[in-house]
Amino acid sequence: MHVPDGFLDAQTSLATGVVAAGAVAVALRGARRELDDRTAPMAGLVAAFVFAAQMLNFPVAVGTSGHLLGGTLAAVLVGPYTAVLCISVVLLVQSLMFADGGVTALGTNVTLMALVGVVVGWLVFRLVQAVLPRTVASVTPAAAIGAFVSVPAAALGFVGLYLVGGTVDLPTGALTVSMLGWHTLIGIGEAVITALTVGAVSAVRPDLVHGARHVLEARELVVRDGIEEQA
Amino acid sequence: MTTRRFFVAFAIAAILLAGVVSYFAAGSPDGLNRVAEDHGLASAEKEHPTDGSPLADYGTKGVDNGALSGAVAGVLGVGIVLVVAGGLAFVVRRRRPSSA
């Protein structure tokens, strides 16, 4: 969903740049609470993993593909504030070094994928988690549903920005329908990749899954000791 | 699994995805590009200012073999993102004097 330069006018790009800068500033403060000596390397690895996974376009129909956005995956593994930073770094590197996603559109892409993608994915994840049993086993399905919703949400975000500052006159209804349609399909892929990744990490090291932290804390401390000693 | 072993496994997974699995990725336009093509927005796309950079479009300048070019670019990208994001996380993190 990398928006190239030229889709949105200069004012809108500037405005999303300000929003993106604000989001990163807030994330830098919030991430301090999420990161310590043990989870800091995890943040680097999650960002690198999202970069790699974003290269893997999967077909969703003839002539159309999608790829992971990764906001929910990162939020569940390293926390929402750190996830905003991780996805922003991925987008920055992609734009400046890989010519993927515009440079004036960087603020737009950070707003859509690092802000909307992470916030919507994380909130839906927490909502589903509150409904499901308080176990580690609930983390993966909750992450999958958050991931699924986050993609059409980011697509709607693009439609909203386009209404404000699109460079070509397009019928709003048709644009909304096609953006939502394709990105609902892509959301299924997002859910599958997120579930596989969060599921794998939860299986071996649930203590390194930010979204499982309060579940583990509610359990006996013996369990955490057990994990440490097994290793 | 020890933390160190887990981190190494996670890094290897990212490298394999970017270096090997990426070769099999679909080449068709993604959702946004498809919508842009269908609605006549694609022509509004401006040339990318870093189109000439050594890793532009996930290829490595100077490496002629298509698969190798993509693999090198992908693995380099994983390394760059790991260093930048990991470095940022290290600067931002809470420091616990008790931990090693």
mmCIF file of C-alpha atoms in Angstrom:
data_model
loop_
_atom_site.group_PDB
_atom_site.id
_atom_site.type_symbol
_atom_site.label_atom_id
_atom_site.label_comp_id
_atom_site.label_asym_id
_atom_site.label_seq_id
_atom_site.Cartn_x
_atom_site.Cartn_y
_atom_site.Cartn_z
ATOM 1 C CA MET A 1 0.000 0.000 0.000
ATOM 2 C CA HIS A 2 2.996 2.307 -0.454
ATOM 3 C CA VAL A 3 1.656 5.602 -1.752
ATOM 4 C CA PRO A 4 3.988 7.035 -4.424
ATOM 5 C CA ASP A 5 4.679 10.733 -4.960
ATOM 6 C CA GLY A 6 2.014 12.441 -7.039
ATOM 7 C CA PHE A 7 -1.186 10.805 -5.767
ATOM 8 C CA LEU A 8 -1.804 13.456 -3.093
ATOM 9 C CA ASP A 9 -1.236 17.204 -3.386
ATOM 10 C CA ALA A 10 1.520 19.086 -1.572
ATOM 11 C CA GLN A 11 -0.664 20.485 1.238
ATOM 12 C CA THR A 12 -2.049 17.054 2.128
ATOM 13 C CA SER A 13 1.412 15.491 1.990
ATOM 14 C CA LEU A 14 2.712 18.228 4.271
ATOM 15 C CA ALA A 15 -0.191 17.744 6.689
ATOM 16 C CA THR A 16 0.365 13.969 6.863
ATOM 17 C CA GLY A 17 4.059 14.708 7.361
ATOM 18 C CA VAL A 18 3.185 16.739 10.457
ATOM 19 C CA VAL A 19 0.851 13.984 11.710
ATOM 20 C CA ALA A 20 3.561 11.377 11.108
ATOM 21 C CA ALA A 21 6.202 13.435 12.925
ATOM 22 C CA GLY A 22 3.840 13.867 15.865
ATOM 23 C CA ALA A 23 3.093 10.144 15.924
ATOM 24 C CA VAL A 24 6.791 9.283 15.940
ATOM 25 C CA ALA A 25 7.438 11.804 18.740
ATOM 26 C CA VAL A 26 4.667 10.295 20.879
ATOM 27 C CA ALA A 27 5.916 6.791 20.042
ATOM 28 C CA LEU A 28 9.469 7.680 21.104
ATOM 29 C CA ARG A 29 8.156 8.653 24.563
ATOM 30 C CA GLY A 30 5.805 5.671 24.863
ATOM 31 C CA ALA A 31 8.338 3.117 23.626
ATOM 32 C CA ARG A 32 10.520 3.877 26.638
ATOM 33 C CA ARG A 33 8.018 1.989 28.794
ATOM 34 C CA GLU A 34 7.999 -0.970 26.422
ATOM 35 C CA LEU A 35 11.707 -1.372 25.785
ATOM 36 C CA ASP A 36 14.391 -2.692 28.099
ATOM 37 C CA ASP A 37 17.641 -4.566 27.602
ATOM 38 C CA ARG A 38 15.771 -7.744 26.698
ATOM 39 C CA THR A 39 13.118 -6.324 24.375
ATOM 40 C CA ALA A 40 15.258 -3.740 22.521
ATOM 41 C CA PRO A 41 16.886 -6.388 20.269
ATOM 42 C CA MET A 42 13.397 -7.811 19.699
ATOM 43 C CA ALA A 43 12.311 -4.429 18.273
ATOM 44 C CA GLY A 44 15.151 -4.473 15.736
ATOM 45 C CA LEU A 45 14.366 -8.045 14.756
ATOM 46 C CA VAL A 46 10.640 -7.383 14.389
ATOM 47 C CA ALA A 47 11.333 -4.389 12.113
ATOM 48 C CA ALA A 48 13.744 -6.477 10.016
ATOM 49 C CA PHE A 49 11.198 -9.304 9.837
ATOM 50 C CA VAL A 50 8.447 -6.907 8.701
ATOM 51 C CA PHE A 51 10.775 -5.492 6.028
ATOM 52 C CA ALA A 52 11.437 -9.041 4.763
ATOM 53 C CA ALA A 53 7.777 -10.066 4.910
ATOM 54 C CA GLN A 54 6.745 -6.930 2.999
ATOM 55 C CA MET A 55 8.820 -8.192 0.046
ATOM 56 C CA LEU A 56 6.574 -11.245 -0.187
ATOM 57 C CA ASN A 57 3.659 -10.158 -2.348
ATOM 58 C CA PHE A 58 0.982 -12.828 -2.349
ATOM 59 C CA PRO A 59 -1.655 -13.043 -5.096
ATOM 60 C CA VAL A 60 -5.197 -12.139 -3.986
ATOM 61 C CA ALA A 61 -6.802 -12.392 -7.449
ATOM 62 C CA VAL A 62 -5.657 -12.552 -11.053
ATOM 63 C CA GLY A 63 -3.467 -9.511 -11.650
ATOM 64 C CA THR A 64 -3.512 -8.236 -8.080
ATOM 65 C CA SER A 65 -1.331 -8.933 -5.079
ATOM 66 C CA GLY A 66 -0.940 -7.768 -1.529
ATOM 67 C CA HIS A 67 1.730 -7.799 1.100
ATOM 68 C CA LEU A 68 1.948 -7.626 4.863
ATOM 69 C CA LEU A 69 1.667 -4.180 6.437
ATOM 70 C CA GLY A 70 2.938 -5.589 9.723
ATOM 71 C CA GLY A 71 1.546 -3.001 12.143
ATOM 72 C CA THR A 72 -0.495 -5.466 14.184
ATOM 73 C CA LEU A 73 2.235 -8.110 14.093
ATOM 74 C CA ALA A 74 4.747 -5.611 15.463
ATOM 75 C CA ALA A 75 2.341 -4.166 18.054
ATOM 76 C CA VAL A 76 1.508 -7.586 19.500
ATOM 77 C CA LEU A 77 5.177 -8.639 19.623
ATOM 78 C CA VAL A 78 6.869 -5.446 20.869
ATOM 79 C CA GLY A 79 4.044 -3.122 21.965
ATOM 80 C CA PRO A 80 2.140 -0.429 20.043
ATOM 81 C CA TYR A 81 4.505 2.519 20.638
ATOM 82 C CA THR A 82 7.555 0.528 19.602
ATOM 83 C CA ALA A 83 5.579 -0.840 16.631
ATOM 84 C CA VAL A 84 4.996 2.701 15.331
ATOM 85 C CA LEU A 85 8.781 3.209 15.425
ATOM 86 C CA CYS A 86 9.506 -0.179 13.795
ATOM 87 C CA ILE A 87 7.112 0.341 10.869
ATOM 88 C CA SER A 88 8.293 3.953 10.430
ATOM 89 C CA VAL A 89 11.905 2.767 10.129
ATOM 90 C CA VAL A 90 10.856 0.131 7.562
ATOM 91 C CA LEU A 91 9.011 2.777 5.511
ATOM 92 C CA LEU A 92 11.909 5.236 5.762
ATOM 93 C CA VAL A 93 14.453 2.686 4.535
ATOM 94 C CA GLN A 94 12.111 1.504 1.755
ATOM 95 C CA SER A 95 11.477 5.035 0.549
ATOM 96 C CA LEU A 96 15.046 6.347 0.670
ATOM 97 C CA MET A 97 16.979 3.241 -0.399
ATOM 98 C CA PHE A 98 14.562 0.972 -2.266
ATOM 99 C CA ALA A 99 12.480 3.599 -4.155
ATOM 100 C CA ASP A 100 9.363 1.996 -2.648
ATOM 101 C CA GLY A 101 6.844 4.567 -1.451
ATOM 102 C CA GLY A 102 7.269 8.225 -2.307
ATOM 103 C CA VAL A 103 9.550 10.637 -0.466
ATOM 104 C CA THR A 104 7.030 13.486 -0.188
ATOM 105 C CA ALA A 105 4.521 10.678 0.506
ATOM 106 C CA LEU A 106 6.596 9.335 3.412
ATOM 107 C CA GLY A 107 4.413 11.148 5.947
ATOM 108 C CA THR A 108 1.329 9.718 4.255
ATOM 109 C CA ASN A 109 2.723 6.199 4.359
ATOM 110 C CA VAL A 110 3.787 6.528 7.998
ATOM 111 C CA THR A 111 0.320 7.886 8.843
ATOM 112 C CA LEU A 112 -1.478 5.048 7.050
ATOM 113 C CA MET A 113 0.704 2.038 7.847
ATOM 114 C CA ALA A 114 2.621 2.963 11.007
ATOM 115 C CA LEU A 115 -0.130 4.973 12.721
ATOM 116 C CA VAL A 116 -3.546 3.768 11.470
ATOM 117 C CA GLY A 117 -2.315 0.199 10.894
ATOM 118 C CA VAL A 118 -0.751 -0.112 14.347
ATOM 119 C CA VAL A 119 -3.427 1.732 16.344
ATOM 120 C CA VAL A 120 -6.422 -0.009 14.753
ATOM 121 C CA GLY A 121 -4.706 -3.409 14.822
ATOM 122 C CA TRP A 122 -3.682 -3.012 18.472
ATOM 123 C CA LEU A 123 -7.094 -1.755 19.646
ATOM 124 C CA VAL A 124 -8.956 -4.577 17.892
ATOM 125 C CA PHE A 125 -6.404 -7.045 19.290
ATOM 126 C CA ARG A 126 -7.029 -5.790 22.841
ATOM 127 C CA LEU A 127 -10.780 -5.807 22.318
ATOM 128 C CA VAL A 128 -10.818 -9.417 21.092
ATOM 129 C CA GLN A 129 -8.386 -10.394 23.835
ATOM 130 C CA ALA A 130 -10.780 -8.978 26.441
ATOM 131 C CA VAL A 131 -13.556 -11.212 25.122
ATOM 132 C CA LEU A 132 -11.485 -14.400 24.818
ATOM 133 C CA PRO A 133 -10.192 -16.425 27.804
ATOM 134 C CA ARG A 134 -7.162 -14.846 29.513
ATOM 135 C CA THR A 135 -4.636 -17.338 28.159
ATOM 136 C CA VAL A 136 -1.586 -17.277 25.925
ATOM 137 C CA ALA A 137 -3.608 -19.353 23.442
ATOM 138 C CA SER A 138 -5.936 -16.375 22.905
ATOM 139 C CA VAL A 139 -3.124 -14.087 21.770
ATOM 140 C CA THR A 140 -2.776 -15.546 18.263
ATOM 141 C CA PRO A 141 -6.467 -15.433 17.204
ATOM 142 C CA ALA A 142 -6.803 -11.942 18.688
ATOM 143 C CA ALA A 143 -3.717 -10.832 16.713
ATOM 144 C CA ALA A 144 -5.143 -12.354 13.520
ATOM 145 C CA ILE A 145 -8.429 -10.468 13.853
ATOM 146 C CA GLY A 146 -6.622 -7.215 14.657
ATOM 147 C CA ALA A 147 -4.410 -7.728 11.597
ATOM 148 C CA PHE A 148 -7.397 -8.473 9.377
ATOM 149 C CA VAL A 149 -9.218 -5.266 10.386
ATOM 150 C CA SER A 150 -6.100 -3.066 10.206
ATOM 151 C CA VAL A 151 -5.658 -3.428 6.426
ATOM 152 C CA PRO A 152 -9.089 -2.162 5.243
ATOM 153 C CA ALA A 153 -8.777 0.506 7.979
ATOM 154 C CA ALA A 154 -5.525 1.781 6.435
ATOM 155 C CA ALA A 155 -7.158 1.588 2.986
ATOM 156 C CA LEU A 156 -10.049 3.726 4.253
ATOM 157 C CA GLY A 157 -7.465 6.133 5.640
ATOM 158 C CA PHE A 158 -6.068 6.499 2.133
ATOM 159 C CA VAL A 159 -9.559 7.149 0.730
ATOM 160 C CA GLY A 160 -10.066 9.847 3.370
ATOM 161 C CA LEU A 161 -6.780 11.532 2.471
ATOM 162 C CA TYR A 162 -7.595 11.238 -1.207
ATOM 163 C CA LEU A 163 -10.915 13.007 -0.709
ATOM 164 C CA VAL A 164 -9.025 15.898 0.877
ATOM 165 C CA GLY A 165 -6.064 16.130 -1.452
ATOM 166 C CA GLY A 166 -6.249 13.691 -4.380
ATOM 167 C CA THR A 167 -4.572 14.970 -7.549
ATOM 168 C CA VAL A 168 -6.976 13.339 -10.055
ATOM 169 C CA ASP A 169 -10.761 13.676 -9.798
ATOM 170 C CA LEU A 170 -12.116 10.234 -8.969
ATOM 171 C CA PRO A 171 -15.630 9.046 -8.089
ATOM 172 C CA THR A 172 -15.573 8.678 -4.296
ATOM 173 C CA GLY A 173 -17.924 5.699 -4.176
ATOM 174 C CA ALA A 174 -16.012 3.651 -6.720
ATOM 175 C CA LEU A 175 -12.664 4.486 -5.097
ATOM 176 C CA THR A 176 -13.973 3.483 -1.658
ATOM 177 C CA VAL A 177 -15.487 0.229 -2.911
ATOM 178 C CA SER A 178 -12.392 -0.883 -4.806
ATOM 179 C CA MET A 179 -9.946 0.126 -2.036
ATOM 180 C CA LEU A 180 -12.023 -1.678 0.598
ATOM 181 C CA GLY A 181 -12.641 -4.697 -1.620
ATOM 182 C CA TRP A 182 -9.016 -5.399 -2.466
ATOM 183 C CA HIS A 183 -7.774 -4.600 1.007
ATOM 184 C CA THR A 184 -10.294 -6.852 2.701
ATOM 185 C CA LEU A 185 -8.838 -9.691 0.618
ATOM 186 C CA ILE A 186 -5.304 -8.572 1.474
ATOM 187 C CA GLY A 187 -6.385 -8.436 5.129
ATOM 188 C CA ILE A 188 -6.892 -12.211 5.042
ATOM 189 C CA GLY A 189 -3.238 -12.636 4.055
ATOM 190 C CA GLU A 190 -2.244 -10.139 6.769
ATOM 191 C CA ALA A 191 -4.185 -12.220 9.317
ATOM 192 C CA VAL A 192 -2.573 -15.492 8.199
ATOM 193 C CA ILE A 193 1.016 -14.159 8.264
ATOM 194 C CA THR A 194 0.420 -12.410 11.599
ATOM 195 C CA ALA A 195 -1.103 -15.557 13.125
ATOM 196 C CA LEU A 196 1.771 -17.754 11.911
ATOM 197 C CA THR A 197 4.407 -15.372 13.263
ATOM 198 C CA VAL A 198 2.763 -14.523 16.593
ATOM 199 C CA GLY A 199 1.827 -18.186 17.020
ATOM 200 C CA ALA A 200 5.413 -19.332 16.464
ATOM 201 C CA VAL A 201 6.895 -16.804 18.909
ATOM 202 C CA SER A 202 4.164 -17.526 21.495
ATOM 203 C CA ALA A 203 4.915 -21.239 21.245
ATOM 204 C CA VAL A 204 8.620 -20.926 22.056
ATOM 205 C CA ARG A 205 8.966 -17.666 24.008
ATOM 206 C CA PRO A 206 5.605 -16.267 25.167
ATOM 207 C CA ASP A 207 7.526 -14.003 27.545
ATOM 208 C CA LEU A 208 8.859 -12.090 24.511
ATOM 209 C CA VAL A 209 5.326 -11.390 23.209
ATOM 210 C CA HIS A 210 4.263 -7.965 24.482
ATOM 211 C CA GLY A 211 0.572 -8.779 23.967
ATOM 212 C CA ALA A 212 0.900 -11.877 26.179
ATOM 213 C CA ARG A 213 2.675 -10.066 29.001
ATOM 214 C CA HIS A 214 -0.301 -9.317 31.258
ATOM 215 C CA VAL A 215 -1.602 -12.861 30.738
ATOM 216 C CA LEU A 216 1.718 -14.305 31.879
ATOM 217 C CA GLU A 217 1.924 -11.909 34.816
ATOM 218 C CA ALA A 218 -1.448 -13.167 36.021
ATOM 219 C CA ARG A 219 -0.056 -16.687 36.137
ATOM 220 C CA GLU A 220 2.174 -18.178 38.813
ATOM 221 C CA LEU A 221 5.721 -16.877 38.784
ATOM 222 C CA VAL A 222 6.849 -20.511 38.714
ATOM 223 C CA VAL A 223 5.884 -20.678 35.051
ATOM 224 C CA ARG A 224 8.302 -17.940 34.060
ATOM 225 C CA ASP A 225 11.064 -19.586 36.046
ATOM 226 C CA GLY A 226 10.247 -22.816 34.259
ATOM 227 C CA ILE A 227 10.713 -21.189 30.880
ATOM 228 C CA GLU A 228 14.030 -19.700 31.896
ATOM 229 C CA GLU A 229 15.314 -23.004 33.252
ATOM 230 C CA GLN A 230 14.179 -25.088 30.324
ATOM 231 C CA ALA A 231 16.353 -22.972 28.092
ATOM 232 C CA MET B 1 14.976 -21.843 23.830
ATOM 233 C CA THR B 2 17.589 -19.404 25.079
ATOM 234 C CA THR B 3 17.046 -15.742 24.274
ATOM 235 C CA ARG B 4 20.193 -15.644 22.168
ATOM 236 C CA ARG B 5 19.194 -18.705 20.163
ATOM 237 C CA PHE B 6 15.699 -17.307 19.675
ATOM 238 C CA PHE B 7 17.064 -13.981 18.380
ATOM 239 C CA VAL B 8 19.405 -15.789 15.965
ATOM 240 C CA ALA B 9 16.525 -17.947 14.690
ATOM 241 C CA PHE B 10 14.341 -14.856 14.199
ATOM 242 C CA ALA B 11 17.112 -13.111 12.247
ATOM 243 C CA ILE B 12 17.679 -16.197 10.070
ATOM 244 C CA ALA B 13 13.944 -16.348 9.332
ATOM 245 C CA ALA B 14 13.982 -12.714 8.152
ATOM 246 C CA ILE B 15 17.100 -13.291 6.023
ATOM 247 C CA LEU B 16 15.586 -16.397 4.397
ATOM 248 C CA LEU B 17 12.324 -14.571 3.653
ATOM 249 C CA ALA B 18 14.116 -11.587 2.102
ATOM 250 C CA GLY B 19 16.875 -13.557 0.405
ATOM 251 C CA VAL B 20 15.150 -16.717 -0.812
ATOM 252 C CA VAL B 21 11.359 -16.717 -0.447
ATOM 253 C CA SER B 22 11.121 -13.217 -1.973
ATOM 254 C CA TYR B 23 12.130 -14.759 -5.322
ATOM 255 C CA PHE B 24 8.720 -16.442 -5.412
ATOM 256 C CA ALA B 25 6.727 -13.305 -4.566
ATOM 257 C CA ALA B 26 3.894 -12.305 -6.891
ATOM 258 C CA GLY B 27 4.890 -9.656 -9.426
ATOM 259 C CA SER B 28 1.410 -8.272 -10.017
ATOM 260 C CA PRO B 29 0.496 -4.779 -8.727
ATOM 261 C CA ASP B 30 -0.607 -4.549 -5.113
ATOM 262 C CA GLY B 31 -4.079 -3.429 -4.027
ATOM 263 C CA LEU B 32 -3.371 0.316 -4.170
ATOM 264 C CA ASN B 33 -1.564 0.118 -7.519
ATOM 265 C CA ARG B 34 -4.372 -1.991 -8.949
ATOM 266 C CA VAL B 35 -6.944 0.577 -7.824
ATOM 267 C CA ALA B 36 -4.749 3.353 -9.282
ATOM 268 C CA GLU B 37 -4.587 1.524 -12.635
ATOM 269 C CA ASP B 38 -8.314 0.800 -12.694
ATOM 270 C CA HIS B 39 -9.273 4.408 -11.973
ATOM 271 C CA GLY B 40 -6.710 6.160 -14.143
ATOM 272 C CA LEU B 41 -4.698 7.442 -11.208
ATOM 273 C CA ALA B 42 -1.518 5.541 -12.080
ATOM 274 C CA SER B 43 -0.393 8.232 -14.546
ATOM 275 C CA ALA B 44 -0.281 10.754 -11.676
ATOM 276 C CA GLU B 45 2.603 8.824 -10.107
ATOM 277 C CA LYS B 46 5.797 10.851 -10.245
ATOM 278 C CA GLU B 47 9.177 9.348 -10.921
ATOM 279 C CA HIS B 48 10.763 8.297 -7.661
ATOM 280 C CA PRO B 49 13.636 10.568 -6.586
ATOM 281 C CA THR B 50 15.732 7.568 -5.518
ATOM 282 C CA ASP B 51 15.003 5.476 -8.631
ATOM 283 C CA GLY B 52 18.710 5.511 -9.430
ATOM 284 C CA SER B 53 19.882 4.361 -5.997
ATOM 285 C CA PRO B 54 21.950 1.155 -5.782
ATOM 286 C CA LEU B 55 19.073 -0.843 -4.233
ATOM 287 C CA ALA B 56 16.145 0.765 -6.083
ATOM 288 C CA ASP B 57 13.171 -1.531 -6.635
ATOM 289 C CA TYR B 58 14.726 -4.311 -4.560
ATOM 290 C CA GLY B 59 17.494 -5.018 -7.057
ATOM 291 C CA THR B 60 21.231 -4.600 -6.568
ATOM 292 C CA LYS B 61 22.979 -2.375 -9.079
ATOM 293 C CA GLY B 62 25.776 -4.238 -10.798
ATOM 294 C CA VAL B 63 24.416 -7.722 -10.084
ATOM 295 C CA ASP B 64 23.084 -9.054 -13.388
ATOM 296 C CA ASN B 65 21.551 -12.295 -12.175
ATOM 297 C CA GLY B 66 17.951 -11.363 -11.326
ATOM 298 C CA ALA B 67 17.531 -13.811 -8.451
ATOM 299 C CA LEU B 68 20.873 -12.913 -6.892
ATOM 300 C CA SER B 69 20.256 -9.182 -7.364
ATOM 301 C CA GLY B 70 16.968 -9.430 -5.466
ATOM 302 C CA ALA B 71 18.448 -11.664 -2.793
ATOM 303 C CA VAL B 72 21.382 -9.328 -2.090
ATOM 304 C CA ALA B 73 19.085 -6.287 -1.949
ATOM 305 C CA GLY B 74 16.666 -8.075 0.375
ATOM 306 C CA VAL B 75 19.335 -9.292 2.776
ATOM 307 C CA LEU B 76 21.029 -5.871 2.820
ATOM 308 C CA GLY B 77 17.643 -4.298 3.561
ATOM 309 C CA VAL B 78 17.067 -6.671 6.473
ATOM 310 C CA GLY B 79 20.485 -5.743 7.851
ATOM 311 C CA ILE B 80 19.944 -1.991 7.446
ATOM 312 C CA VAL B 81 16.491 -2.086 9.082
ATOM 313 C CA LEU B 82 17.814 -4.286 11.890
ATOM 314 C CA VAL B 83 20.637 -1.835 12.663
ATOM 315 C CA VAL B 84 18.495 1.324 12.406
ATOM 316 C CA ALA B 85 15.451 0.031 14.317
ATOM 317 C CA GLY B 86 17.521 -1.958 16.813
ATOM 318 C CA GLY B 87 19.821 1.011 17.397
ATOM 319 C CA LEU B 88 16.858 3.318 17.926
ATOM 320 C CA ALA B 89 15.312 0.848 20.389
ATOM 321 C CA PHE B 90 18.589 0.651 22.291
ATOM 322 C CA VAL B 91 18.789 4.423 22.626
ATOM 323 C CA VAL B 92 15.149 4.715 23.703
ATOM 324 C CA ARG B 93 15.100 1.767 26.133
ATOM 325 C CA ARG B 94 14.925 1.976 29.948
ATOM 326 C CA ARG B 95 18.244 1.146 31.411
ATOM 327 C CA ARG B 96 18.244 -1.375 34.234
ATOM 328 C CA PRO B 97 21.550 -1.184 36.069
ATOM 329 C CA SER B 98 21.030 -4.653 37.551
ATOM 330 C CA SER B 99 20.808 -6.488 34.215
ATOM 331 C CA ALA B 100 23.806 -7.573 32.202
#
